[in-house]
Amino acid sequence: MKFLNYEFLTIGEENEFENIYLFKKVAISPKNKDFLRSKITIKNYCIMSIQSGQFEWKLDGETFKIRPNDLILVSPGMEMEKDFENVEFGGFYKISLDAGYYKMKEKNKENTAIDSREIQTIFSKFDLKKFLIFRNHKEAFEIFEKLEEEFLNKELGYYARINALIDELIITIYRNTLKEEITIDDNSTEFQKLTVMLKNNLAHHWTVKEMAELSGMGVTNFTEKLKNNLGFSPFDYLIFLRINEAARLLKESDFNLTQIAFDTGFYSSQHFSNTFKKIMGYPPRDFRKNAVA
């Protein structure tokens, strides 16, 4: 069983933004057992930007792997299903824009500077597409980071700044649809061989050059592609796989910490314990006790 920790940045009951239904940041970590799976029908315009990790969402009956900096927009009425059972770590931003607000008459829309006719054109395009997926959309991710900063700090002018950022996000997404930059292909298959080999040989002290050769790339190209596709540097990805396997062994075996440390490629039980606690939030012994309990 994997765990989730939701860190909400919500507007609360006294919502001063008529156009925003909610805004939150979701962080996945081994602290909570809720929200692993769900299937919902979207009621508002849902926009998500991936910060780290790799996720799977099913949209219109088709499963998509979503990676760091990817952007998703889902229109009202779409069925969206998530399955985070295999996700160990990761995070993403999510904002829901009120569908009714953006479809009402111009005189009632005070939170956007976009012309009413342009609003109708933009959201009609979104409705027609049902959902959009953009790969490696760093521009949108940067907008989400600025939104988070404004919501947290609430400095002078934050209300106007947040609405301006929402407008910027809407226009950015729409312009990308015109450029036909939507891609839903899954090019992570080039790392499947690498992942299998690493998982089967975690005790080996891998070098970046060895990992790059397994993927049929040079070191620089491999490092950049791995970061863009999976959100990890080569060594961070290797540590991720080692900790994932160590967590499994702690839960499913009676191996001692030293044996688990060496089997998963750590130099010593102390090195293993320090790394495990840093990433998982618990020392290995406590993690095992909680898993058994």
Short mmCIF file of C-alpha atoms in Angstrom, two decimals:
data_model
loop_
_atom_site.label_atom_id
_atom_site.label_comp_id
_atom_site.label_asym_id
_atom_site.label_seq_id
_atom_site.Cartn_x
_atom_site.Cartn_y
_atom_site.Cartn_z
CA MET A 1 0.00 0.00 0.00
CA LYS A 2 1.38 3.38 -0.98
CA PHE A 3 0.65 6.57 0.91
CA LEU A 4 -0.47 10.09 0.00
CA ASN A 5 -0.20 13.40 1.75
CA TYR A 6 -2.40 16.20 0.42
CA GLU A 7 -1.17 19.73 1.05
CA PHE A 8 -4.07 22.02 0.25
CA LEU A 9 -3.89 25.64 -0.78
CA THR A 10 -7.61 26.23 -0.86
CA ILE A 11 -9.55 29.44 -0.83
CA GLY A 12 -11.86 28.29 1.94
CA GLU A 13 -15.50 28.98 2.67
CA GLU A 14 -15.18 32.74 2.16
CA ASN A 15 -14.21 32.58 -1.49
CA GLU A 16 -13.34 36.02 -2.79
CA PHE A 17 -12.60 34.66 -6.27
CA GLU A 18 -15.82 33.94 -8.16
CA ASN A 19 -13.90 32.44 -11.05
CA ILE A 20 -11.80 29.95 -9.03
CA TYR A 21 -13.47 26.92 -7.48
CA LEU A 22 -10.28 25.66 -5.83
CA PHE A 23 -6.51 25.77 -6.04
CA LYS A 24 -4.30 23.19 -4.39
CA LYS A 25 -0.92 21.55 -4.43
CA VAL A 26 -0.81 17.79 -4.01
CA ALA A 27 2.29 16.12 -2.59
CA ILE A 28 2.62 12.34 -2.54
CA SER A 29 4.56 10.88 0.36
CA PRO A 30 4.32 7.96 2.81
CA LYS A 31 2.05 9.64 5.36
CA ASN A 32 -1.58 9.03 4.45
CA LYS A 33 -3.48 6.10 2.95
CA ASP A 34 -6.33 8.05 1.33
CA PHE A 35 -7.09 9.10 -2.22
CA LEU A 36 -5.16 6.33 -3.97
CA ARG A 37 -7.89 5.73 -6.51
CA SER A 38 -10.91 7.68 -7.65
CA LYS A 39 -13.25 8.11 -10.58
CA ILE A 40 -15.11 11.40 -10.90
CA THR A 41 -17.06 13.40 -13.44
CA ILE A 42 -15.45 16.81 -13.82
CA LYS A 43 -17.82 19.70 -13.05
CA ASN A 44 -15.49 22.63 -13.73
CA TYR A 45 -12.47 23.29 -15.93
CA CYS A 46 -9.71 21.28 -14.26
CA ILE A 47 -6.11 22.26 -15.03
CA MET A 48 -3.13 20.38 -13.60
CA SER A 49 0.62 20.87 -13.91
CA ILE A 50 3.02 18.16 -12.78
CA GLN A 51 5.85 19.16 -10.45
CA SER A 52 7.58 15.79 -10.02
CA GLY A 53 7.01 12.06 -10.36
CA GLN A 54 5.03 10.10 -12.94
CA PHE A 55 1.26 9.65 -12.80
CA GLU A 56 -1.46 7.81 -14.65
CA TRP A 57 -4.88 9.27 -15.43
CA LYS A 58 -7.60 7.68 -17.51
CA LEU A 59 -9.49 10.13 -19.71
CA ASP A 60 -12.29 9.15 -22.05
CA GLY A 61 -11.41 5.48 -21.46
CA GLU A 62 -7.73 5.87 -22.38
CA THR A 63 -4.82 5.81 -19.91
CA PHE A 64 -2.11 8.46 -20.16
CA LYS A 65 1.23 8.64 -18.38
CA ILE A 66 1.84 12.18 -17.19
CA ARG A 67 5.33 13.39 -16.34
CA PRO A 68 7.05 16.49 -14.87
CA ASN A 69 6.04 19.81 -16.48
CA ASP A 70 3.20 18.13 -18.39
CA LEU A 71 -0.07 20.08 -18.41
CA ILE A 72 -3.60 18.65 -18.44
CA LEU A 73 -6.86 20.49 -19.04
CA VAL A 74 -10.13 18.59 -18.60
CA SER A 75 -13.48 20.14 -19.54
CA PRO A 76 -16.74 19.77 -17.57
CA GLY A 77 -18.62 16.53 -18.16
CA MET A 78 -15.52 14.40 -18.74
CA GLU A 79 -14.98 11.29 -16.62
CA MET A 80 -11.55 11.24 -15.04
CA GLU A 81 -10.02 8.28 -13.23
CA LYS A 82 -6.76 8.18 -11.31
CA ASP A 83 -4.74 5.28 -9.93
CA PHE A 84 -1.79 6.23 -7.73
CA GLU A 85 -1.15 2.75 -6.35
CA ASN A 86 2.28 2.59 -8.01
CA VAL A 87 3.29 6.19 -7.29
CA GLU A 88 5.88 6.52 -4.52
CA PHE A 89 6.74 10.21 -4.70
CA GLY A 90 5.59 13.18 -6.71
CA GLY A 91 3.51 16.31 -6.75
CA PHE A 92 1.31 18.47 -8.92
CA TYR A 93 -0.71 21.68 -8.94
CA LYS A 94 -4.44 21.65 -9.59
CA ILE A 95 -6.80 24.54 -10.22
CA SER A 96 -10.52 24.34 -10.99
CA LEU A 97 -12.04 27.27 -12.85
CA ASP A 98 -15.76 27.77 -12.37
CA ALA A 99 -17.54 26.73 -15.57
CA GLY A 100 -20.62 28.84 -14.86
CA TYR A 101 -18.59 31.98 -14.28
CA TYR A 102 -16.77 31.84 -17.61
CA LYS A 103 -20.00 31.19 -19.51
CA MET A 104 -22.08 33.99 -17.97
CA LYS A 105 -22.65 37.34 -19.65
CA GLU A 106 -19.87 39.89 -19.86
CA LYS A 107 -21.38 42.39 -17.41
CA ASN A 108 -21.07 39.88 -14.58
CA LYS A 109 -17.46 38.89 -15.22
CA GLU A 110 -15.25 41.21 -13.17
CA ASN A 111 -12.35 38.85 -12.47
CA THR A 112 -10.98 38.63 -16.00
CA ALA A 113 -9.64 41.19 -18.45
CA ILE A 114 -10.23 38.90 -21.44
CA ASP A 115 -12.92 40.14 -23.83
CA SER A 116 -16.26 38.32 -23.49
CA ARG A 117 -16.24 37.13 -27.11
CA GLU A 118 -12.71 35.83 -26.71
CA ILE A 119 -13.77 34.00 -23.56
CA GLN A 120 -16.56 32.26 -25.46
CA THR A 121 -14.18 31.29 -28.26
CA ILE A 122 -11.54 29.96 -25.89
CA PHE A 123 -13.82 27.86 -23.72
CA SER A 124 -15.80 26.59 -26.71
CA LYS A 125 -12.48 25.28 -28.03
CA PHE A 126 -11.78 23.61 -24.69
CA ASP A 127 -15.25 22.03 -24.66
CA LEU A 128 -14.80 20.75 -28.19
CA LYS A 129 -11.48 19.09 -27.34
CA LYS A 130 -12.85 17.63 -24.04
CA PHE A 131 -9.32 17.29 -22.70
CA LEU A 132 -5.87 18.54 -23.65
CA ILE A 133 -2.43 17.22 -22.74
CA PHE A 134 0.73 19.22 -23.38
CA ARG A 135 4.13 17.65 -22.88
CA ASN A 136 6.86 19.55 -21.02
CA HIS A 137 4.86 22.80 -20.74
CA LYS A 138 7.29 24.69 -18.51
CA GLU A 139 5.60 28.04 -19.15
CA ALA A 140 2.36 26.86 -17.54
CA PHE A 141 4.24 25.30 -14.62
CA GLU A 142 5.93 28.64 -13.92
CA ILE A 143 2.51 30.31 -13.82
CA PHE A 144 1.36 27.78 -11.22
CA GLU A 145 4.45 28.50 -9.12
CA LYS A 146 3.61 32.22 -9.21
CA LEU A 147 0.00 31.47 -8.25
CA GLU A 148 1.18 29.46 -5.26
CA GLU A 149 3.41 32.33 -4.16
CA GLU A 150 0.54 34.83 -4.41
CA PHE A 151 -1.88 32.62 -2.47
CA LEU A 152 0.67 32.02 0.27
CA ASN A 153 2.00 35.56 0.72
CA LYS A 154 -1.14 37.62 -0.03
CA GLU A 155 0.86 40.80 -0.47
CA LEU A 156 -0.63 44.08 -1.63
CA GLY A 157 -2.27 43.59 -5.03
CA TYR A 158 -2.44 39.78 -4.78
CA TYR A 159 -6.11 39.70 -5.84
CA ALA A 160 -5.41 41.48 -9.12
CA ARG A 161 -2.18 39.53 -9.62
CA ILE A 162 -3.91 36.15 -9.21
CA ASN A 163 -6.61 37.06 -11.72
CA ALA A 164 -3.98 38.29 -14.17
CA LEU A 165 -2.10 34.98 -13.82
CA ILE A 166 -5.33 33.03 -14.43
CA ASP A 167 -5.89 35.03 -17.62
CA GLU A 168 -2.31 34.35 -18.66
CA LEU A 169 -2.78 30.62 -18.05
CA ILE A 170 -6.00 30.50 -20.09
CA ILE A 171 -4.49 32.39 -23.01
CA THR A 172 -1.28 30.34 -22.94
CA ILE A 173 -3.23 27.07 -23.13
CA TYR A 174 -5.45 28.35 -25.93
CA ARG A 175 -2.53 29.60 -28.02
CA ASN A 176 -0.87 26.22 -27.70
CA THR A 177 -3.99 24.54 -29.08
CA LEU A 178 -3.70 26.79 -32.13
CA LYS A 179 -0.07 25.78 -32.59
CA GLU A 180 -1.19 22.14 -32.45
CA GLU A 181 1.41 21.39 -29.80
CA ILE A 182 -0.85 18.84 -28.14
CA THR A 183 0.90 15.51 -27.77
CA ILE A 184 -0.39 12.40 -26.08
CA ASP A 185 2.33 10.00 -27.11
CA ASP A 186 4.22 8.05 -24.48
CA ASN A 187 7.95 8.10 -25.22
CA SER A 188 8.98 6.74 -21.83
CA THR A 189 9.33 3.26 -23.36
CA GLU A 190 12.97 4.03 -24.14
CA PHE A 191 13.62 3.88 -20.39
CA GLN A 192 11.75 0.63 -19.79
CA LYS A 193 14.78 -1.56 -20.52
CA LEU A 194 16.88 0.60 -18.21
CA THR A 195 14.32 0.41 -15.39
CA VAL A 196 14.05 -3.38 -15.62
CA MET A 197 17.84 -3.77 -15.64
CA LEU A 198 18.29 -1.43 -12.66
CA LYS A 199 15.56 -3.14 -10.65
CA ASN A 200 17.11 -6.55 -11.30
CA ASN A 201 20.61 -5.36 -10.34
CA LEU A 202 20.17 -2.80 -7.57
CA ALA A 203 23.23 -4.09 -5.70
CA HIS A 204 25.45 -3.09 -8.63
CA HIS A 205 27.18 0.28 -8.24
CA TRP A 206 25.95 1.85 -11.44
CA THR A 207 27.65 4.75 -13.21
CA VAL A 208 25.79 7.28 -15.34
CA LYS A 209 27.76 6.07 -18.36
CA GLU A 210 26.54 2.49 -17.84
CA MET A 211 22.93 3.65 -17.53
CA ALA A 212 23.25 5.82 -20.64
CA GLU A 213 24.67 2.93 -22.65
CA LEU A 214 21.75 0.71 -21.63
CA SER A 215 19.42 3.37 -23.02
CA GLY A 216 21.46 3.71 -26.22
CA MET A 217 22.36 7.36 -25.58
CA GLY A 218 25.29 9.55 -24.71
CA VAL A 219 25.63 10.71 -21.12
CA THR A 220 24.43 14.29 -21.72
CA ASN A 221 21.45 13.32 -23.86
CA PHE A 222 20.50 10.53 -21.45
CA THR A 223 20.64 12.83 -18.42
CA GLU A 224 18.47 15.48 -20.08
CA LYS A 225 15.90 13.00 -21.39
CA LEU A 226 15.60 11.17 -18.09
CA LYS A 227 15.04 14.47 -16.29
CA ASN A 228 12.42 15.63 -18.79
CA ASN A 229 10.56 12.31 -18.93
CA LEU A 230 10.71 11.06 -15.34
CA GLY A 231 11.74 14.13 -13.35
CA PHE A 232 14.91 12.59 -11.90
CA SER A 233 18.64 12.90 -12.41
CA PRO A 234 20.24 9.48 -13.12
CA PHE A 235 21.45 8.95 -9.55
CA ASP A 236 18.21 10.25 -8.03
CA TYR A 237 16.28 7.78 -10.18
CA LEU A 238 18.55 4.96 -9.02
CA ILE A 239 18.02 6.01 -5.38
CA PHE A 240 14.26 6.16 -6.01
CA LEU A 241 14.27 2.55 -7.26
CA ARG A 242 16.48 1.40 -4.38
CA ILE A 243 14.30 3.00 -1.72
CA ASN A 244 11.16 1.65 -3.39
CA GLU A 245 12.55 -1.89 -3.28
CA ALA A 246 13.83 -1.43 0.26
CA ALA A 247 10.37 -0.33 1.39
CA ARG A 248 8.89 -3.45 -0.20
CA LEU A 249 11.42 -5.70 1.55
CA LEU A 250 10.79 -4.01 4.89
CA LYS A 251 7.09 -4.73 4.56
CA GLU A 252 7.18 -8.18 2.96
CA SER A 253 10.32 -9.88 4.31
CA ASP A 254 12.09 -10.50 7.60
CA PHE A 255 15.53 -9.53 6.22
CA ASN A 256 17.60 -7.44 8.62
CA LEU A 257 18.57 -3.87 7.74
CA THR A 258 22.13 -4.74 6.77
CA GLN A 259 20.97 -7.38 4.30
CA ILE A 260 18.39 -5.04 2.78
CA ALA A 261 21.00 -2.28 2.55
CA PHE A 262 23.48 -4.43 0.61
CA ASP A 263 20.79 -6.06 -1.56
CA THR A 264 19.57 -2.65 -2.70
CA GLY A 265 23.01 -1.16 -3.39
CA PHE A 266 23.81 0.88 -0.28
CA TYR A 267 27.34 0.89 1.12
CA SER A 268 26.30 0.27 4.72
CA SER A 269 23.25 -0.05 6.95
CA GLN A 270 23.93 3.48 8.24
CA HIS A 271 24.05 4.90 4.72
CA PHE A 272 20.80 3.08 3.97
CA SER A 273 19.08 4.27 7.16
CA ASN A 274 20.05 7.91 6.63
CA THR A 275 18.93 7.93 2.98
CA PHE A 276 15.69 6.07 3.75
CA LYS A 277 14.72 8.50 6.52
CA LYS A 278 15.55 11.52 4.37
CA ILE A 279 13.27 10.34 1.56
CA MET A 280 10.51 8.43 3.35
CA GLY A 281 10.28 10.52 6.51
CA TYR A 282 10.79 7.53 8.82
CA PRO A 283 13.80 5.41 9.83
CA PRO A 284 13.60 1.91 8.30
CA ARG A 285 12.76 0.28 11.65
CA ASP A 286 9.82 2.62 12.26
CA PHE A 287 8.62 2.16 8.70
CA ARG A 288 8.62 -1.62 9.19
CA LYS A 289 6.72 -1.33 12.48
CA ASN A 290 4.07 0.91 10.92
CA ALA A 291 3.73 -1.41 7.92
CA VAL A 292 3.20 -4.43 10.16
CA ALA A 293 0.77 -2.54 12.37
#
